[in-house]
Coordinates of N, CA and C in Angstrom, one line a residue:
M24 N 16.9 -33.1 -57.3 CA 17.0 -34.5 -58.0 C 16.0 -34.3 -59.3
P25 N 16.2 -34.0 -60.7 CA 15.4 -34.4 -61.4 C 14.6 -36.2 -61.5
C26 N 13.3 -35.6 -62.0 CA 12.8 -37.0 -62.3 C 12.8 -37.9 -63.3
R27 N 13.2 -39.1 -63.4 CA 13.2 -39.4 -65.0 C 11.7 -40.2 -65.1
A28 N 10.7 -39.9 -66.1 CA 9.8 -40.8 -66.6 C 10.0 -41.7 -67.6
T29 N 11.7 -41.9 -68.0 CA 11.5 -42.7 -69.0 C 12.4 -44.2 -67.9
S30 N 11.8 -45.1 -68.6 CA 12.3 -46.8 -67.9 C 12.0 -47.6 -69.4
W31 N 13.4 -48.7 -69.2 CA 13.5 -49.6 -69.9 C 13.0 -50.9 -69.6
P32 N 11.8 -51.3 -69.9 CA 11.0 -53.0 -69.6 C 11.7 -53.6 -70.1
V33 N 12.4 -55.1 -69.6 CA 13.1 -56.2 -69.6 C 12.8 -57.1 -69.4
P34 N 12.8 -58.6 -69.7 CA 12.6 -59.3 -69.0 C 13.2 -59.6 -67.6
K35 N 12.7 -60.6 -66.8 CA 13.6 -60.7 -65.9 C 14.4 -61.3 -65.6
T36 N 14.8 -62.4 -66.7 CA 15.9 -63.1 -66.6 C 17.0 -62.1 -67.0
A37 N 16.7 -61.2 -67.6 CA 18.0 -60.2 -67.9 C 18.9 -60.0 -67.3
V38 N 18.2 -59.4 -66.1 CA 18.6 -59.0 -64.8 C 19.6 -59.7 -64.0
M39 N 20.8 -59.7 -63.7 CA 21.9 -60.5 -62.8 C 21.8 -59.6 -61.5
R40 N 20.9 -60.4 -60.4 CA 21.0 -59.4 -59.2 C 22.5 -59.9 -58.1
T41 N 23.5 -59.4 -57.9 CA 24.6 -59.9 -57.5 C 24.7 -59.0 -55.7
G42 N 25.8 -59.8 -55.3 CA 26.4 -58.6 -54.0 C 26.6 -56.9 -54.6
H43 N 27.4 -57.2 -55.5 CA 27.7 -55.4 -56.2 C 26.9 -55.0 -56.7
G44 N 25.9 -55.0 -56.8 CA 24.9 -54.1 -57.9 C 23.8 -55.1 -58.5
D45 N 23.3 -54.7 -59.6 CA 22.0 -55.5 -60.4 C 22.8 -54.8 -62.0
F46 N 22.8 -55.9 -62.9 CA 23.4 -55.9 -63.9 C 22.6 -56.8 -65.0
V47 N 22.7 -56.2 -66.5 CA 22.4 -56.6 -67.6 C 24.0 -57.0 -68.6
M48 N 23.6 -57.5 -69.2 CA 24.7 -57.6 -70.1 C 24.2 -57.0 -71.9
R49 N 25.1 -56.0 -72.0 CA 24.6 -54.8 -72.7 C 25.1 -55.3 -74.0
A50 N 24.7 -55.2 -75.0 CA 24.9 -55.8 -76.6 C 26.0 -54.7 -76.5
M51 N 27.4 -55.0 -77.1 CA 28.3 -54.2 -77.7 C 28.4 -54.1 -79.6
G52 N 27.6 -55.2 -79.8 CA 27.8 -55.2 -81.0 C 28.8 -56.8 -81.9
R53 N 28.7 -57.5 -82.6 CA 29.7 -58.5 -83.0 C 29.4 -59.2 -82.2
G54 N 28.3 -59.7 -81.4 CA 28.2 -60.9 -80.8 C 28.8 -60.5 -79.3
H55 N 29.3 -59.5 -78.7 CA 29.9 -59.1 -77.9 C 29.0 -58.5 -77.0
F56 N 29.2 -58.7 -75.8 CA 28.5 -58.3 -74.2 C 29.2 -57.8 -73.4
M57 N 29.1 -56.9 -72.7 CA 29.2 -55.8 -71.6 C 28.6 -56.1 -70.2
A58 N 28.8 -56.9 -68.9 CA 27.8 -56.0 -67.7 C 28.0 -55.0 -67.6
T59 N 26.5 -54.2 -67.5 CA 26.2 -53.2 -67.3 C 25.8 -52.9 -65.8
R60 N 25.7 -52.3 -65.0 CA 25.3 -51.8 -64.1 C 24.0 -51.0 -64.3
V61 N 22.7 -51.5 -63.6 CA 21.8 -51.0 -64.1 C 20.9 -50.4 -62.4
V62 N 19.9 -49.7 -62.3 CA 18.8 -49.6 -61.4 C 17.6 -49.6 -61.7
L63 N 16.8 -50.8 -60.9 CA 15.6 -51.3 -61.0 C 14.8 -50.2 -60.6
G64 N 13.7 -50.5 -61.4 CA 12.3 -49.8 -60.8 C 11.6 -51.1 -60.9
I65 N 10.1 -50.6 -60.9 CA 8.9 -51.8 -60.4 C 9.4 -52.9 -61.6
E66 N 8.4 -53.8 -60.9 CA 8.6 -55.4 -61.4 C 7.3 -55.9 -61.4
D67 N 7.1 -56.8 -62.6 CA 5.7 -57.6 -62.3 C 6.0 -59.1 -62.2
T68 N 5.2 -60.1 -62.6 CA 5.7 -61.4 -62.8 C 7.1 -62.0 -63.8
D69 N 7.0 -60.9 -65.1 CA 7.5 -61.4 -65.9 C 8.6 -60.4 -66.6
R70 N 8.2 -59.2 -66.1 CA 9.2 -57.9 -66.7 C 9.8 -56.9 -65.6
I71 N 10.5 -56.5 -65.6 CA 11.6 -55.4 -65.1 C 11.9 -54.1 -65.5
A72 N 11.7 -52.6 -64.7 CA 12.2 -51.7 -65.3 C 13.3 -51.6 -64.6
I73 N 14.2 -51.0 -66.0 CA 15.3 -50.2 -65.7 C 15.1 -49.1 -65.8
R74 N 15.5 -48.0 -64.6 CA 15.3 -46.8 -64.5 C 16.8 -46.0 -64.9
D75 N 17.9 -46.6 -64.9 CA 19.0 -45.8 -65.0 C 19.9 -47.2 -65.6
G76 N 21.1 -46.5 -66.3 CA 22.2 -47.5 -67.1 C 21.9 -47.8 -68.3
L77 N 20.8 -47.7 -69.0 CA 20.5 -48.1 -70.2 C 20.3 -46.3 -71.1
A78 N 20.6 -46.8 -72.1 CA 20.2 -45.6 -73.2 C 19.5 -46.1 -74.4
D79 N 18.8 -45.3 -74.9 CA 17.7 -45.4 -76.3 C 18.4 -45.8 -77.0
G80 N 18.0 -47.3 -77.5 CA 18.5 -47.9 -78.7 C 19.6 -48.7 -78.2
D81 N 19.8 -49.2 -77.0 CA 20.6 -50.4 -76.2 C 20.1 -51.5 -76.0
Q82 N 20.7 -52.7 -76.6 CA 20.1 -53.9 -76.3 C 20.8 -54.4 -75.3
V83 N 19.7 -55.6 -74.3 CA 20.7 -56.5 -73.6 C 19.9 -57.9 -73.8
A84 N 20.9 -58.6 -73.6 CA 20.5 -60.2 -73.4 C 19.2 -60.2 -72.9
V85 N 18.2 -61.3 -73.4 CA 17.2 -61.5 -72.4 C 17.6 -62.9 -71.6
N86 N 18.6 -63.5 -71.5 CA 18.8 -64.4 -70.2 C 20.8 -63.9 -70.0
G87 N 20.7 -63.0 -69.0 CA 21.8 -62.4 -69.0 C 23.1 -63.4 -68.2
Q88 N 22.2 -64.5 -67.3 CA 22.9 -65.3 -66.3 C 23.3 -66.4 -67.5
F89 N 23.1 -66.6 -67.9 CA 23.1 -67.7 -69.4 C 24.7 -67.1 -70.0
L90 N 24.7 -66.5 -69.9 CA 25.8 -65.8 -70.7 C 27.3 -65.6 -70.1
M91 N 26.5 -65.1 -68.4 CA 28.0 -64.9 -68.0 C 28.2 -66.7 -67.3
D92 N 27.5 -67.7 -67.3 CA 27.2 -69.2 -67.0 C 28.5 -69.8 -68.1
A93 N 28.1 -69.7 -69.3 CA 28.8 -70.1 -70.7 C 30.3 -68.9 -70.5
A94 N 30.5 -68.0 -71.1 CA 31.7 -67.3 -70.5 C 32.4 -68.2 -69.5
A95 N 32.0 -68.4 -68.4 CA 32.7 -69.0 -67.6 C 33.1 -70.1 -67.6
S96 N 32.6 -71.4 -68.1 CA 32.8 -72.5 -68.8 C 33.9 -72.5 -70.0
I97 N 33.8 -71.4 -71.0 CA 34.6 -71.5 -71.7 C 36.1 -71.4 -71.4
A98 N 35.7 -70.1 -70.5 CA 37.1 -69.2 -69.9 C 38.0 -70.7 -68.8
D99 N 37.3 -71.5 -68.4 CA 37.5 -72.7 -67.3 C 38.0 -73.4 -68.4
S100 N 37.3 -74.2 -69.5 CA 38.3 -75.0 -70.4 C 39.2 -74.8 -71.3
V101 N 39.5 -73.1 -71.4 CA 40.4 -73.1 -71.8 C 41.9 -72.9 -70.9
Q102 N 41.6 -72.5 -69.6 CA 42.7 -72.4 -68.4 C 43.3 -73.7 -68.6
R103 N 42.2 -74.9 -68.2 CA 42.6 -76.5 -68.4 C 43.5 -76.6 -68.9
M104 N 43.0 -76.5 -71.0 CA 44.1 -76.7 -71.5 C 45.2 -76.3 -71.7
H105 N 45.1 -75.1 -71.0 CA 46.9 -74.4 -71.0 C 47.6 -75.0 -69.5
A106 N 46.9 -75.5 -68.9 CA 47.6 -75.9 -67.6 C 48.6 -77.3 -68.0
P107 N 49.7 -77.1 -67.2 CA 50.3 -78.2 -67.1 C 49.9 -79.7 -66.6
A108 N 50.3 -80.4 -67.3 CA 49.9 -82.0 -67.6 C 50.6 -82.3 -65.7
A109 N 49.3 -83.3 -65.5 CA 49.9 -83.6 -64.1 C 50.6 -85.4 -64.5
P110 N 51.5 -85.5 -63.5 CA 52.8 -86.3 -63.8 C 51.7 -87.2 -63.5
A111 N 52.1 -88.6 -64.6 CA 51.4 -89.8 -64.0 C 51.7 -90.4 -62.9
R112 N 51.4 -91.4 -62.5 CA 51.3 -92.2 -61.3 C 52.0 -93.7 -62.0

């Protein structure tokens, strides 16, 4: 297996660690982001190396969890707006 010498340092806040893997929110352009699975490398107090999952020129959100929380909040609000009204008591 070839050894890669390239890694991309990102702020630790950019990485979302889940039970399904490690992800960053990769910029897709025009304000859109996509969760992208990555392989982590070494880390220090502020930054962590991404060993695989990104390509040269990729940009990531520096606070991926914030984006996920905001998207979930918006989706929840939209769902509540379209839910049938509860009957009056």
